[in-house]
Coordinates of C-alpha atoms (C1' of nucleotides) in Angstrom, one line a residue:
Chain A
M1 CA -13.9 -28.9 -18.5
N2 CA -13.9 -29.1 -14.8
E3 CA -10.1 -29.0 -14.6
I4 CA -9.9 -25.9 -16.8
K5 CA -12.3 -24.1 -14.6
K6 CA -10.4 -25.1 -11.5
E7 CA -7.2 -23.7 -12.9
E8 CA -8.9 -20.3 -13.4
E9 CA -10.0 -20.1 -9.8
K10 CA -8.0 -17.8 -7.7
S11 CA -6.5 -19.4 -4.7
L12 CA -7.8 -18.3 -1.3
N13 CA -5.8 -16.4 1.1
F14 CA -5.4 -17.8 4.6
L15 CA -8.3 -15.7 6.0
E16 CA -10.7 -16.8 3.3
E17 CA -9.7 -20.4 4.0
I18 CA -10.6 -19.9 7.7
V19 CA -13.9 -18.3 6.8
E20 CA -14.8 -21.0 4.3
E21 CA -13.9 -23.6 6.9
D22 CA -16.0 -21.9 9.6
L23 CA -19.0 -21.5 7.3
S24 CA -18.9 -25.1 5.9
A25 CA -18.5 -26.5 9.5
G26 CA -21.7 -24.5 10.4
R27 CA -20.0 -22.5 13.1
Y28 CA -21.7 -19.4 11.8
K29 CA -24.6 -18.7 9.5
S30 CA -23.0 -15.6 8.2
I31 CA -19.9 -13.6 9.1
L32 CA -19.5 -10.2 10.6
T33 CA -16.2 -8.3 10.5
R34 CA -15.2 -4.8 11.6
F35 CA -12.8 -2.1 10.7
P36 CA -11.6 -0.5 14.0
P37 CA -9.6 2.7 13.4
E38 CA -8.6 4.9 16.3
P39 CA -9.6 8.5 15.4
N40 CA -6.2 10.0 16.0
G41 CA -4.9 10.5 12.5
Y42 CA -5.7 10.1 8.8
L43 CA -6.0 6.8 7.1
H44 CA -3.1 5.6 4.9
I45 CA -2.6 3.1 2.1
G46 CA -1.8 0.5 4.8
H47 CA -5.3 1.0 6.3
S48 CA -6.7 0.5 2.9
K49 CA -5.3 -3.0 2.9
S50 CA -7.2 -3.6 6.1
I51 CA -10.4 -1.9 4.9
I52 CA -10.4 -3.9 1.7
L53 CA -9.7 -7.1 3.6
N54 CA -12.4 -6.6 6.2
F55 CA -15.1 -5.3 3.9
G56 CA -14.0 -7.6 1.1
L57 CA -14.1 -10.7 3.2
A58 CA -17.7 -9.9 4.4
Q59 CA -18.8 -9.0 0.8
K60 CA -17.4 -12.2 -0.6
Y61 CA -19.1 -14.4 1.9
G62 CA -22.4 -12.5 2.2
G63 CA -21.7 -10.9 5.6
K64 CA -21.5 -7.4 6.9
T65 CA -18.9 -5.1 8.3
N66 CA -19.1 -2.6 11.1
L67 CA -17.2 0.6 11.3
R68 CA -16.1 0.9 15.0
F69 CA -14.0 3.8 16.2
D70 CA -11.6 2.6 18.9
D71 CA -11.9 5.8 20.9
T72 CA -10.7 4.7 24.4
N73 CA -7.9 7.4 24.7
P74 CA -9.6 10.8 24.8
V75 CA -6.3 12.8 24.8
T76 CA -5.3 11.9 21.2
E77 CA -8.7 11.5 19.5
D78 CA -10.8 14.0 17.7
T79 CA -13.9 14.3 15.5
E80 CA -11.8 15.8 12.7
Y81 CA -10.3 12.3 12.3
V82 CA -13.7 10.6 12.5
D83 CA -15.0 12.6 9.6
S84 CA -11.9 12.0 7.4
I85 CA -11.9 8.3 8.1
K86 CA -15.5 8.0 7.1
A87 CA -14.9 10.0 3.9
D88 CA -11.9 7.8 3.0
I89 CA -13.7 4.5 3.5
R90 CA -16.6 5.7 1.3
W91 CA -14.3 7.0 -1.3
L92 CA -12.7 3.5 -1.5
G93 CA -16.1 2.2 -2.2
F94 CA -17.3 0.6 1.0
E95 CA -20.4 1.2 3.2
W96 CA -20.5 -0.1 6.7
A97 CA -23.5 -1.9 8.3
N98 CA -23.3 0.2 11.6
E99 CA -21.3 3.1 12.7
L100 CA -20.2 2.4 16.2
Y101 CA -17.8 3.6 18.9
A102 CA -16.0 1.7 21.6
S103 CA -17.2 4.6 23.8
D104 CA -20.8 3.4 23.1
Y105 CA -19.8 0.5 25.4
F106 CA -18.2 2.4 28.3
E107 CA -21.1 1.6 30.7
Q108 CA -21.1 -2.1 29.7
L109 CA -17.4 -2.3 29.9
Y110 CA -17.5 -0.8 33.4
L111 CA -20.0 -3.5 34.4
Y112 CA -17.7 -6.2 33.0
A113 CA -14.9 -4.8 35.1
E114 CA -16.9 -4.9 38.3
E115 CA -17.9 -8.5 37.4
L116 CA -14.2 -9.5 37.1
I117 CA -13.5 -7.8 40.4
R118 CA -16.3 -9.8 42.1
K119 CA -14.9 -13.0 40.6
G120 CA -11.6 -12.2 42.2
L121 CA -10.0 -11.7 38.7
A122 CA -9.2 -8.0 39.0
Y123 CA -7.9 -5.6 41.6
V124 CA -7.2 -1.9 42.1
D125 CA -3.6 -1.2 42.4
D126 CA -2.3 2.0 44.1
S127 CA 1.2 1.6 42.7
T128 CA 2.8 4.3 40.6
S129 CA 3.5 3.6 37.0
E130 CA 7.2 3.3 37.8
Q131 CA 6.5 0.7 40.5
I132 CA 4.3 -1.2 38.2
A133 CA 6.9 -1.2 35.5
Q134 CA 9.5 -2.2 38.1
L135 CA 7.5 -5.3 39.3
K136 CA 6.6 -6.3 35.8
G137 CA 10.0 -7.9 35.2
T138 CA 11.5 -8.2 31.8
P139 CA 11.0 -10.6 28.9
T140 CA 13.7 -12.8 30.4
T141 CA 12.9 -12.4 34.1
P142 CA 9.5 -13.0 35.7
G143 CA 7.6 -10.2 37.4
L144 CA 6.6 -9.9 41.1
D145 CA 3.2 -9.6 42.6
S146 CA 2.1 -6.1 43.5
P147 CA 1.5 -5.6 47.3
Y148 CA -2.1 -4.6 46.4
R149 CA -2.8 -7.8 44.5
S150 CA -4.2 -9.6 47.6
R151 CA -6.6 -6.7 48.4
S152 CA -10.1 -8.0 49.2
V153 CA -12.8 -8.0 46.5
E154 CA -14.9 -5.6 48.6
E155 CA -12.1 -3.1 48.9
S156 CA -11.2 -3.2 45.2
L157 CA -14.9 -2.8 44.3
Q158 CA -15.2 0.2 46.5
L159 CA -12.0 1.7 45.2
F160 CA -13.0 1.1 41.6
R161 CA -16.3 2.9 42.2
D162 CA -14.4 5.8 43.8
M163 CA -12.1 5.9 40.7
R164 CA -15.2 6.3 38.6
A165 CA -16.6 8.9 40.9
G166 CA -13.6 11.1 40.4
K167 CA -12.1 10.8 43.9
Y168 CA -8.6 10.3 42.6
K169 CA -6.2 12.2 40.4
D170 CA -4.7 10.9 37.1
G171 CA -2.3 8.1 37.7
E172 CA -3.2 7.5 41.4
K173 CA -4.8 4.1 40.9
V174 CA -5.4 1.6 38.1
L175 CA -7.6 -1.5 37.8
R176 CA -5.6 -4.6 36.8
A177 CA -6.5 -8.1 35.7
K178 CA -5.2 -10.7 38.1
I179 CA -3.6 -13.2 35.8
D180 CA 0.1 -14.3 36.2
M181 CA 3.0 -12.1 37.0
T182 CA 5.4 -14.8 35.9
S183 CA 3.9 -15.4 32.5
P184 CA 6.4 -15.5 29.6
N185 CA 3.9 -13.3 27.8
M186 CA 4.4 -9.9 29.2
L187 CA 0.9 -8.9 28.4
L188 CA -0.5 -11.5 30.8
R189 CA 1.5 -10.0 33.8
D190 CA -1.6 -8.4 35.4
P191 CA -2.4 -6.0 32.5
I192 CA -4.0 -2.7 33.3
M193 CA -7.7 -2.6 32.4
Y194 CA -8.6 1.0 33.5
R195 CA -6.6 4.1 34.1
I196 CA -7.7 7.5 35.4
K197 CA -7.8 10.4 32.9
H198 CA -9.6 13.6 33.7
A199 CA -9.9 14.4 30.1
H200 CA -12.7 15.5 27.7
H201 CA -13.8 12.8 25.3
H202 CA -14.9 13.7 21.8
R203 CA -18.2 11.8 22.3
T204 CA -18.8 11.2 26.0
G205 CA -17.6 14.6 27.1
D206 CA -16.8 14.8 30.8
S207 CA -19.0 11.9 31.9
W208 CA -16.1 9.6 32.5
C209 CA -12.7 10.1 34.2
I210 CA -11.7 6.5 33.9
Y211 CA -11.0 4.9 30.5
P212 CA -10.5 1.3 29.5
M213 CA -7.3 0.2 27.9
Y214 CA -7.3 -1.2 24.4
D215 CA -7.0 -4.8 25.7
F216 CA -10.0 -4.4 27.9
A217 CA -12.1 -2.7 25.2
H218 CA -11.4 -4.3 21.9
G219 CA -12.3 -7.9 22.4
Q220 CA -15.4 -7.1 24.4
S221 CA -16.5 -4.6 21.8
D222 CA -16.1 -7.3 19.2
S223 CA -18.1 -9.7 21.4
I224 CA -20.9 -7.2 22.1
E225 CA -21.3 -6.7 18.3
N226 CA -21.1 -10.5 17.6
I227 CA -18.1 -10.0 15.4
T228 CA -17.2 -13.5 14.1
H229 CA -13.8 -12.7 12.6
S230 CA -11.8 -9.9 14.2
V231 CA -8.9 -9.3 11.8
C232 CA -5.9 -7.2 12.9
T233 CA -2.2 -6.8 12.3
L234 CA 0.6 -9.0 13.4
E235 CA 1.7 -6.8 16.4
F236 CA -1.4 -8.0 18.2
V237 CA -0.5 -11.7 18.1
P238 CA 0.7 -11.6 21.7
H239 CA -2.5 -9.9 22.7
R240 CA -4.6 -12.8 21.5
P241 CA -4.3 -14.9 24.7
L242 CA -5.5 -11.8 26.6
Y243 CA -8.3 -11.2 24.1
E244 CA -9.5 -14.7 24.8
W245 CA -8.9 -14.5 28.5
F246 CA -11.4 -11.6 29.0
I247 CA -14.0 -13.2 26.7
D248 CA -13.6 -16.5 28.5
K249 CA -13.8 -15.1 32.1
L250 CA -16.7 -12.9 31.2
E251 CA -18.5 -15.8 29.4
I252 CA -19.6 -13.7 26.5
F253 CA -19.8 -14.3 22.7
P254 CA -16.5 -15.7 21.6
S255 CA -15.2 -13.5 18.8
H256 CA -11.9 -14.7 17.4
Q257 CA -8.9 -12.7 16.4
Y258 CA -6.8 -13.4 13.3
E259 CA -3.7 -11.5 12.4
F260 CA -2.1 -10.5 9.0
A261 CA 1.1 -8.6 8.1
R262 CA 0.6 -4.9 7.7
L263 CA 1.6 -3.2 4.5
N264 CA 5.0 -1.5 4.1
M265 CA 5.9 0.3 1.0
T266 CA 9.3 1.5 -0.4
Y267 CA 10.3 5.1 -0.2
T268 CA 7.7 6.1 2.4
V269 CA 6.7 5.6 6.0
M270 CA 3.6 4.0 7.2
S271 CA 2.9 4.9 10.8
K272 CA 0.5 7.6 11.9
R273 CA 3.1 8.8 14.4
K274 CA 5.7 9.4 11.7
L275 CA 3.2 10.9 9.3
L276 CA 2.0 13.3 12.0
Q277 CA 5.6 14.4 12.5
L278 CA 5.9 15.2 8.8
V279 CA 2.8 17.3 9.0
N280 CA 3.7 19.1 12.2
D281 CA 7.3 19.8 11.2
G282 CA 6.1 21.2 7.9
H283 CA 7.9 18.7 5.6
V284 CA 4.6 18.4 3.8
T285 CA 1.7 20.8 3.6
G286 CA -0.8 18.6 5.4
W287 CA -2.2 15.1 5.8
D288 CA -3.5 15.4 2.2
D289 CA -0.3 16.5 0.7
P290 CA -0.1 14.6 -2.6
R291 CA 3.3 13.1 -1.5
M292 CA 1.8 11.5 1.5
P293 CA 0.8 7.8 1.5
T294 CA -2.5 8.8 3.1
I295 CA -5.7 8.0 1.3
S296 CA -6.5 11.7 1.2
G297 CA -3.1 12.4 -0.2
L298 CA -3.4 9.7 -2.9
R299 CA -6.8 11.0 -3.8
R300 CA -5.6 14.5 -4.2
R301 CA -2.7 13.3 -6.3
G302 CA -5.1 11.6 -8.6
Y303 CA -5.2 8.0 -7.6
T304 CA -8.5 6.2 -8.1
P305 CA -10.3 3.8 -5.7
E306 CA -10.1 1.2 -8.4
S307 CA -6.4 1.4 -8.6
I308 CA -6.0 1.0 -4.9
R309 CA -8.4 -1.9 -4.8
L310 CA -6.4 -3.5 -7.6
F311 CA -3.2 -2.9 -5.7
A312 CA -4.7 -4.6 -2.6
E313 CA -5.7 -7.6 -4.7
K314 CA -2.2 -7.9 -6.1
I315 CA -0.2 -7.7 -2.9
G316 CA -2.3 -10.4 -1.3
V317 CA -2.6 -11.2 2.4
Q318 CA 0.0 -13.1 4.4
K319 CA 1.7 -13.3 7.8
R320 CA 5.2 -12.5 6.8
D321 CA 6.7 -9.1 7.0
N322 CA 6.9 -7.4 3.6
L323 CA 8.1 -4.3 1.9
I324 CA 6.1 -3.7 -1.3
D325 CA 7.8 -2.0 -4.2
V326 CA 6.0 1.3 -4.8
S327 CA 6.3 0.6 -8.5
L328 CA 3.5 -2.0 -8.1
L329 CA 1.2 0.8 -6.9
E330 CA 2.3 2.9 -9.8
F331 CA 1.6 0.1 -12.2
C332 CA -1.9 -0.2 -10.8
V333 CA -2.8 3.4 -11.2
R334 CA -1.4 3.5 -14.7
D335 CA -3.4 0.5 -15.6
H336 CA -6.6 2.2 -14.5
L337 CA -5.8 5.7 -15.7
N338 CA -4.8 4.5 -19.1
K339 CA -8.3 3.3 -19.6
I340 CA -10.2 6.3 -18.3
A341 CA -7.9 9.4 -18.7
N342 CA -8.6 11.9 -21.5
R343 CA -5.6 12.8 -23.5
R344 CA -4.5 16.5 -23.6
M345 CA -1.4 18.3 -24.8
V346 CA 0.6 20.4 -22.5
V347 CA 4.1 21.8 -23.1
F348 CA 6.2 22.1 -19.9
D349 CA 9.4 23.6 -21.3
P350 CA 8.6 25.5 -24.5
L351 CA 10.6 25.9 -27.6
K352 CA 9.0 28.2 -30.3
V353 CA 8.4 26.7 -33.7
V354 CA 7.3 28.9 -36.6
I355 CA 5.6 27.1 -39.5
T356 CA 6.9 29.3 -42.3
N357 CA 4.6 28.0 -45.0
F358 CA 1.4 28.0 -43.0
E359 CA -0.7 30.9 -44.4
Q360 CA -4.0 30.6 -42.5
E361 CA -4.6 32.3 -39.2
E362 CA -5.7 29.1 -37.5
E363 CA -7.0 25.6 -38.3
W364 CA -9.1 23.5 -35.9
L365 CA -8.1 19.9 -35.9
S366 CA -9.8 16.9 -34.3
S367 CA -8.0 14.7 -31.8
E368 CA -9.2 11.6 -29.9
D369 CA -9.7 11.9 -26.2
N370 CA -8.7 8.4 -25.5
P371 CA -7.3 5.9 -28.1
E372 CA -7.9 3.1 -25.6
D373 CA -11.6 3.6 -25.8
P374 CA -13.2 2.2 -29.0
E375 CA -16.0 4.7 -28.5
T376 CA -13.8 7.6 -27.8
T377 CA -15.0 11.2 -28.1
H378 CA -13.0 13.8 -29.9
R379 CA -12.1 17.4 -29.2
K380 CA -11.0 20.3 -31.4
M381 CA -7.4 21.6 -31.2
P382 CA -6.3 24.9 -32.7
F383 CA -3.2 24.8 -35.0
S384 CA -1.5 28.0 -36.1
R385 CA 1.7 29.4 -37.6
E386 CA 3.4 29.7 -34.2
L387 CA 3.6 26.7 -31.9
Y388 CA 5.4 25.5 -28.8
I389 CA 7.0 22.1 -28.6
E390 CA 9.1 20.7 -25.8
Q391 CA 12.8 21.7 -25.6
E392 CA 13.7 18.1 -25.1
D393 CA 12.0 17.1 -28.4
F394 CA 14.6 19.0 -30.4
M395 CA 18.4 18.3 -30.6
E396 CA 20.8 20.1 -32.9
N397 CA 23.3 17.3 -32.8
P398 CA 21.2 14.2 -32.0
P399 CA 22.7 10.8 -31.0
K400 CA 21.8 7.8 -33.2
K401 CA 18.8 6.7 -31.3
F402 CA 17.2 10.1 -31.0
F403 CA 13.9 9.9 -33.0
R404 CA 12.6 13.4 -32.5
L405 CA 13.2 16.7 -34.3
S406 CA 16.6 17.9 -35.5
P407 CA 17.9 20.0 -38.4
G408 CA 16.7 18.7 -41.7
Q409 CA 14.6 16.0 -40.1
K410 CA 10.9 15.4 -39.8
V411 CA 8.5 14.6 -37.0
R412 CA 4.8 14.3 -36.8
L413 CA 2.8 16.7 -34.7
K414 CA 0.2 14.6 -33.0
S415 CA -3.2 14.8 -34.7
A416 CA -1.8 17.5 -37.0
Y417 CA 0.9 17.6 -39.7
I418 CA 4.4 16.3 -40.3
I419 CA 6.9 19.1 -40.1
Q420 CA 10.5 19.5 -41.2
C421 CA 13.1 21.6 -39.4
D422 CA 14.6 24.0 -41.9
E423 CA 16.5 26.5 -39.8
V424 CA 17.7 26.9 -36.2
V425 CA 17.6 30.5 -34.9
K426 CA 19.9 31.5 -32.1
D427 CA 20.5 34.6 -30.1
E428 CA 23.9 36.3 -29.7
T429 CA 24.8 33.9 -26.8
G430 CA 24.2 30.9 -29.0
K431 CA 21.0 29.9 -27.3
I432 CA 18.3 28.5 -29.6
T433 CA 15.4 30.9 -29.6
E434 CA 13.2 29.4 -32.3
L435 CA 12.9 26.8 -35.0
R436 CA 11.8 27.6 -38.5
C437 CA 9.9 24.7 -40.0
S438 CA 7.7 23.8 -42.9
Y439 CA 4.7 21.6 -42.8
I440 CA 3.7 19.1 -45.4
P441 CA 0.0 19.8 -46.2
E442 CA -1.2 16.4 -47.3
T443 CA 0.1 14.8 -44.1
K444 CA -2.7 16.0 -41.9
S445 CA -4.2 13.1 -39.9
G446 CA -6.5 11.1 -42.1
E447 CA -5.3 12.5 -45.4
A448 CA -3.5 11.2 -48.4
Q449 CA 0.1 11.2 -47.2
S450 CA -0.7 10.9 -43.5
N451 CA 0.9 7.4 -43.4
M452 CA 4.3 8.8 -44.5
K453 CA 6.9 7.2 -42.3
V454 CA 8.4 9.3 -39.5
Q455 CA 10.4 8.2 -36.5
A456 CA 8.4 10.0 -33.9
T457 CA 5.2 11.9 -33.0
I458 CA 5.4 14.7 -30.5
H459 CA 2.9 16.9 -28.7
W460 CA 2.5 20.7 -29.3
V461 CA 0.3 23.7 -28.5
S462 CA -0.6 26.7 -30.6
I463 CA 1.0 29.8 -29.0
P464 CA -1.9 32.3 -29.6
H465 CA -4.4 29.8 -28.2
A466 CA -2.5 28.3 -25.3
I467 CA -3.6 28.8 -21.7
T468 CA -1.1 28.6 -18.8
T469 CA -1.4 26.2 -15.9
E470 CA 0.7 25.5 -12.9
V471 CA 2.0 21.9 -12.8
R472 CA 3.2 20.2 -9.7
L473 CA 5.6 17.3 -10.3
Y474 CA 6.0 14.8 -7.4
D475 CA 8.7 12.4 -6.7
R476 CA 9.2 9.9 -3.8
L477 CA 9.1 11.5 -0.4
F478 CA 12.3 9.7 0.8
R479 CA 15.6 9.0 -0.8
V480 CA 16.0 5.5 0.7
E481 CA 13.8 2.4 0.3
D482 CA 13.0 1.9 4.0
P483 CA 13.5 5.2 5.9
A484 CA 12.0 3.8 9.1
N485 CA 14.7 1.2 9.3
E486 CA 17.7 3.4 8.6
E487 CA 20.2 4.7 11.2
G488 CA 19.0 7.8 13.0
D489 CA 16.0 9.9 12.4
F490 CA 13.8 8.9 9.5
K491 CA 13.4 12.6 8.6
E492 CA 17.1 12.8 7.6
Y493 CA 16.2 10.7 4.6
I494 CA 13.6 13.0 3.2
N495 CA 14.0 13.6 -0.6
P496 CA 14.6 17.4 -1.0
D497 CA 13.4 17.2 -4.6
S498 CA 10.1 15.5 -3.9
L499 CA 8.2 18.5 -5.3
Q500 CA 8.9 20.4 -8.4
V501 CA 6.6 23.3 -9.3
L502 CA 6.3 24.5 -12.9
P503 CA 4.6 27.9 -12.5
A504 CA 3.5 28.1 -16.1
A505 CA 3.1 25.3 -18.5
Y506 CA 1.3 25.9 -21.9
A507 CA -1.8 23.9 -22.4
E508 CA -4.3 23.4 -25.2
P509 CA -7.4 25.6 -24.5
S510 CA -9.8 22.7 -23.9
L511 CA -8.2 22.2 -20.5
K512 CA -9.9 25.3 -19.3
E513 CA -12.9 23.1 -18.8
A514 CA -11.0 20.6 -16.5
K515 CA -13.1 19.0 -13.8
F516 CA -12.4 17.2 -10.5
A517 CA -14.3 14.3 -11.9
D518 CA -11.8 13.8 -14.7
H519 CA -8.3 12.4 -14.8
Y520 CA -6.1 13.4 -17.7
Q521 CA -3.1 12.1 -19.5
F522 CA -0.9 14.9 -20.7
L523 CA 0.5 13.2 -23.8
R524 CA 3.9 11.8 -23.2
K525 CA 4.1 13.5 -19.8
G526 CA 2.1 11.4 -17.4
Y527 CA -1.3 11.4 -15.7
F528 CA -2.5 14.6 -14.1
Y529 CA -5.3 15.6 -11.8
L530 CA -6.7 19.0 -10.9
D531 CA -5.6 20.2 -7.5
K532 CA -7.9 21.7 -5.0
D533 CA -5.8 24.8 -4.8
S534 CA -7.0 25.7 -8.3
S535 CA -9.2 28.7 -8.9
E536 CA -11.2 30.4 -11.7
E537 CA -8.1 32.4 -12.6
K538 CA -5.4 29.7 -12.0
L539 CA -5.4 26.1 -12.9
I540 CA -3.1 23.8 -11.0
F541 CA -2.5 20.2 -11.9
N542 CA -0.8 17.4 -9.9
R543 CA 1.2 14.7 -11.6
T544 CA -0.3 11.5 -10.4
T545 CA 2.5 9.5 -12.0
T546 CA 4.7 9.5 -15.0
L547 CA 4.2 7.3 -18.0
R548 CA 6.7 4.5 -18.5
D549 CA 9.6 6.0 -20.3
N550 CA 11.9 3.8 -22.3
W551 CA 13.7 6.7 -23.8
A552 CA 14.7 7.9 -20.3
K553 CA 16.0 4.4 -19.6
E554 CA 17.9 4.4 -22.8
Q555 CA 19.5 7.7 -21.9
K556 CA 20.5 6.5 -18.5
K557 CA 22.4 3.7 -20.0
S558 CA 24.8 6.0 -21.8
Chain B
rU1 C1' 19.9 -15.1 25.4
rG2 C1' 12.7 -15.9 27.8
rC3 C1' 8.2 -16.2 24.9
rC4 C1' 5.6 -15.5 20.3
rC5 C1' 5.4 -15.0 14.8
rG6 C1' 7.7 -15.8 10.2
rA7 C1' 11.3 -17.6 6.0
rU8 C1' 9.6 -19.8 -2.1
rA9 C1' 13.2 -15.4 -8.1
rG10 C1' 15.1 -8.3 -7.0
rU11 C1' 9.8 -7.4 -4.7
rA12 C1' 5.3 -9.7 -3.7
rU13 C1' 2.3 -14.0 -4.1
rA14 C1' 0.7 -19.5 -5.5
rA15 C1' 1.5 -24.7 -5.3
rU16 C1' -2.3 -27.7 1.0
rG17 C1' 2.8 -35.1 0.1
rG18 C1' 3.1 -35.9 -6.8
rU19 C1' 6.1 -31.4 -13.3
rA20 C1' 7.9 -24.9 -8.4
rG21 C1' 3.6 -21.3 -11.3
rU22 C1' 1.7 -16.0 -11.6
rA23 C1' 2.2 -10.6 -11.2
rC24 C1' 5.4 -6.3 -10.8
rG25 C1' 10.5 -5.1 -12.0
rA26 C1' 14.7 -6.0 -15.3
rC27 C1' 16.3 -7.4 -20.3
rA28 C1' 15.3 -8.5 -25.7
rG29 C1' 11.9 -8.1 -29.8
rA30 C1' 7.1 -7.0 -32.7
rU31 C1' 3.1 -3.4 -33.2
rU32 C1' 2.1 1.8 -32.6
rU33 C1' 0.1 9.1 -35.1
rU34 C1' 2.1 8.9 -27.2
rG35 C1' 9.8 6.2 -26.8
rG36 C1' 2.5 5.3 -23.8
rU37 C1' -0.8 1.0 -24.5
rU38 C1' -0.8 -4.0 -26.5
rC39 C1' 1.7 -8.6 -27.8
rU40 C1' 5.9 -12.2 -27.7
rG41 C1' 10.2 -14.0 -25.5
rU42 C1' 14.4 -14.2 -21.8
rU43 C1' 16.3 -14.0 -16.9
rU44 C1' 16.5 -15.1 -11.7
rG45 C1' 13.8 -18.9 -6.4
rU46 C1' 12.0 -23.3 -2.1
rC47 C1' 17.3 -20.2 4.5
rU48 C1' 20.4 -24.6 6.4
rU49 C1' 21.4 -29.6 8.3
rG50 C1' 19.4 -34.1 9.4
rG51 C1' 14.9 -37.3 9.5
rU52 C1' 10.0 -39.6 7.8
rU53 C1' 8.4 -41.2 2.7
rC54 C1' 8.5 -44.6 -3.5
rG55 C1' 8.3 -39.1 -3.5
rA56 C1' 9.1 -33.1 0.8
rA57 C1' 8.6 -26.0 -0.6
rU58 C1' 4.8 -28.8 2.0
rC59 C1' 5.4 -33.3 7.7
rC60 C1' 9.1 -33.9 12.1
rA61 C1' 13.8 -32.3 14.8
rG62 C1' 18.1 -29.1 15.4
rG63 C1' 20.3 -24.7 13.6
rU64 C1' 20.5 -19.8 11.1
rC65 C1' 18.3 -15.3 9.9
rG66 C1' 14.3 -11.5 10.2
rG67 C1' 10.3 -9.3 13.1
rG68 C1' 7.4 -8.6 17.7
rC69 C1' 6.8 -8.3 23.2
rA70 C1' 9.2 -4.9 29.3
rA71 C1' 3.1 2.9 27.3
rC72 C1' -1.6 4.2 32.7
rC73 C1' -0.9 4.0 23.3
rA74 C1' -3.9 1.5 19.8

RNA sequence: UGCCCGAUAGUAUAAUGGUAGUACGACAGAUUUUGGUUCUGUUUGUCUUGGUUCGAAUCCAGGUCGGGCAACCA
């Protein structure tokens, strides 16, 4: 019994192991994590990995998570981003214990800086940034001490106060930590703690003209909040000694930093800088363009929080660089949408079918909303003498494995009747203009001959009842798997066919009632979601993703 | 030619000194009023060379390969 249970247990990722070890060793009574975005862009699917990790870790072990905006660089940050970040986190299904800002700690951070100066561990440097870079050395050659390094504590203290008081222009002076100019870790070669920026801050306004650098703000912010596990991405590994150095010298609560590999995904880019370029250069319509890997883009496209959380669970957490196949994300969203999406029929590329022996004006047929749901509801669909089916569902000279309609052959119309193609009508150019078919009355769904064997079932709409809708079909944004690592500019690899707009597809009338709360499966076409550009007069649907398509695969082979 | 991190099927991820497993993908089949879903099966892997050990993906040493580090960005 015990063994069976053990087998079913999911193995822990390395961070969960660390937390369990810390908890069982009694190092903490409970854990506190944080999610620390800089409000300088929109969140993307990579951030969702971090969000789910930080909030999930706390949830799993009965702890809490703070949301802390890392707003130490006023020139790139904005409240627009603060709002979008909060909305995205909530949409993913998480609520933070406290909403905090690194800028809340500017006064405390300033006092910490004075303390380090008094301890002889920091000094004001008058060098230009070029001089500082010059003396910094390179990864293979040690740096040299700045001439200002030996300045007295009193002088540095006075100068630092003057910096705060606004006596200097941007770039004239910086405050640096006095560590080791010969350290093999470049970040320990007297890193800059404060720089002068006469800039308006989105929260503190004009009350400061000096701003702390990331390294002097992040660890202390964690410490002030008593964060137990500060989880960040791999590029911060070399920062960890510095993170610990400041905490150690300041003798404050020892938060600990742990690093995991950021998410990379095929056929897209995952850096805020690159995404911003796509927006600014007009390659996409905005941060929430459905082709973007942003959370807002995925939401608009019709992804669900559940599907993204499932994705995060499946990709796991590790320290090795990775490039996740986007087909895994697609699997996750199909998995969820298959369970919740209502089925509807929409014809994208119409071919007229006349049912020659159908004498009534119309007949309303019942069709299930979701066959995956044992308690599915049903809707009524109008059937009439004139219908549209998909062009691709008819072939005059079909190959052997083509199961759909062709001259003399039968197909089932989903939730309606089996029809047979009697005649192909063409115009003078030889183009097929309509199909004349007959229906077999007793084959209506649920009736006597409804289990008659046919090779395929296709979707359809009644022409007189159909409504039109715009449909936007999306494909991958880039033509290559890893555009960021190709030669030259990543933008050269943009897929020119990432968006295909169908101005008028023909939909069954029930779609008039489509809501943003609902996701739809257009039968045999894919999953679709109402776009925010829709209006009373005009419906617009985004294709979230296609269905798996074995027929398409079969065709590709030949 | 410095320091740091890493290396398990195509892509991810498990095995924590004791039978290399899982998911996605691919392929084949069954079921199906969606060429969807579901189900079954097949395929492919421990970077390398030594060492420790009864036994190594796991521990040790050398090598190889990949990534990061020289913003007053985070």
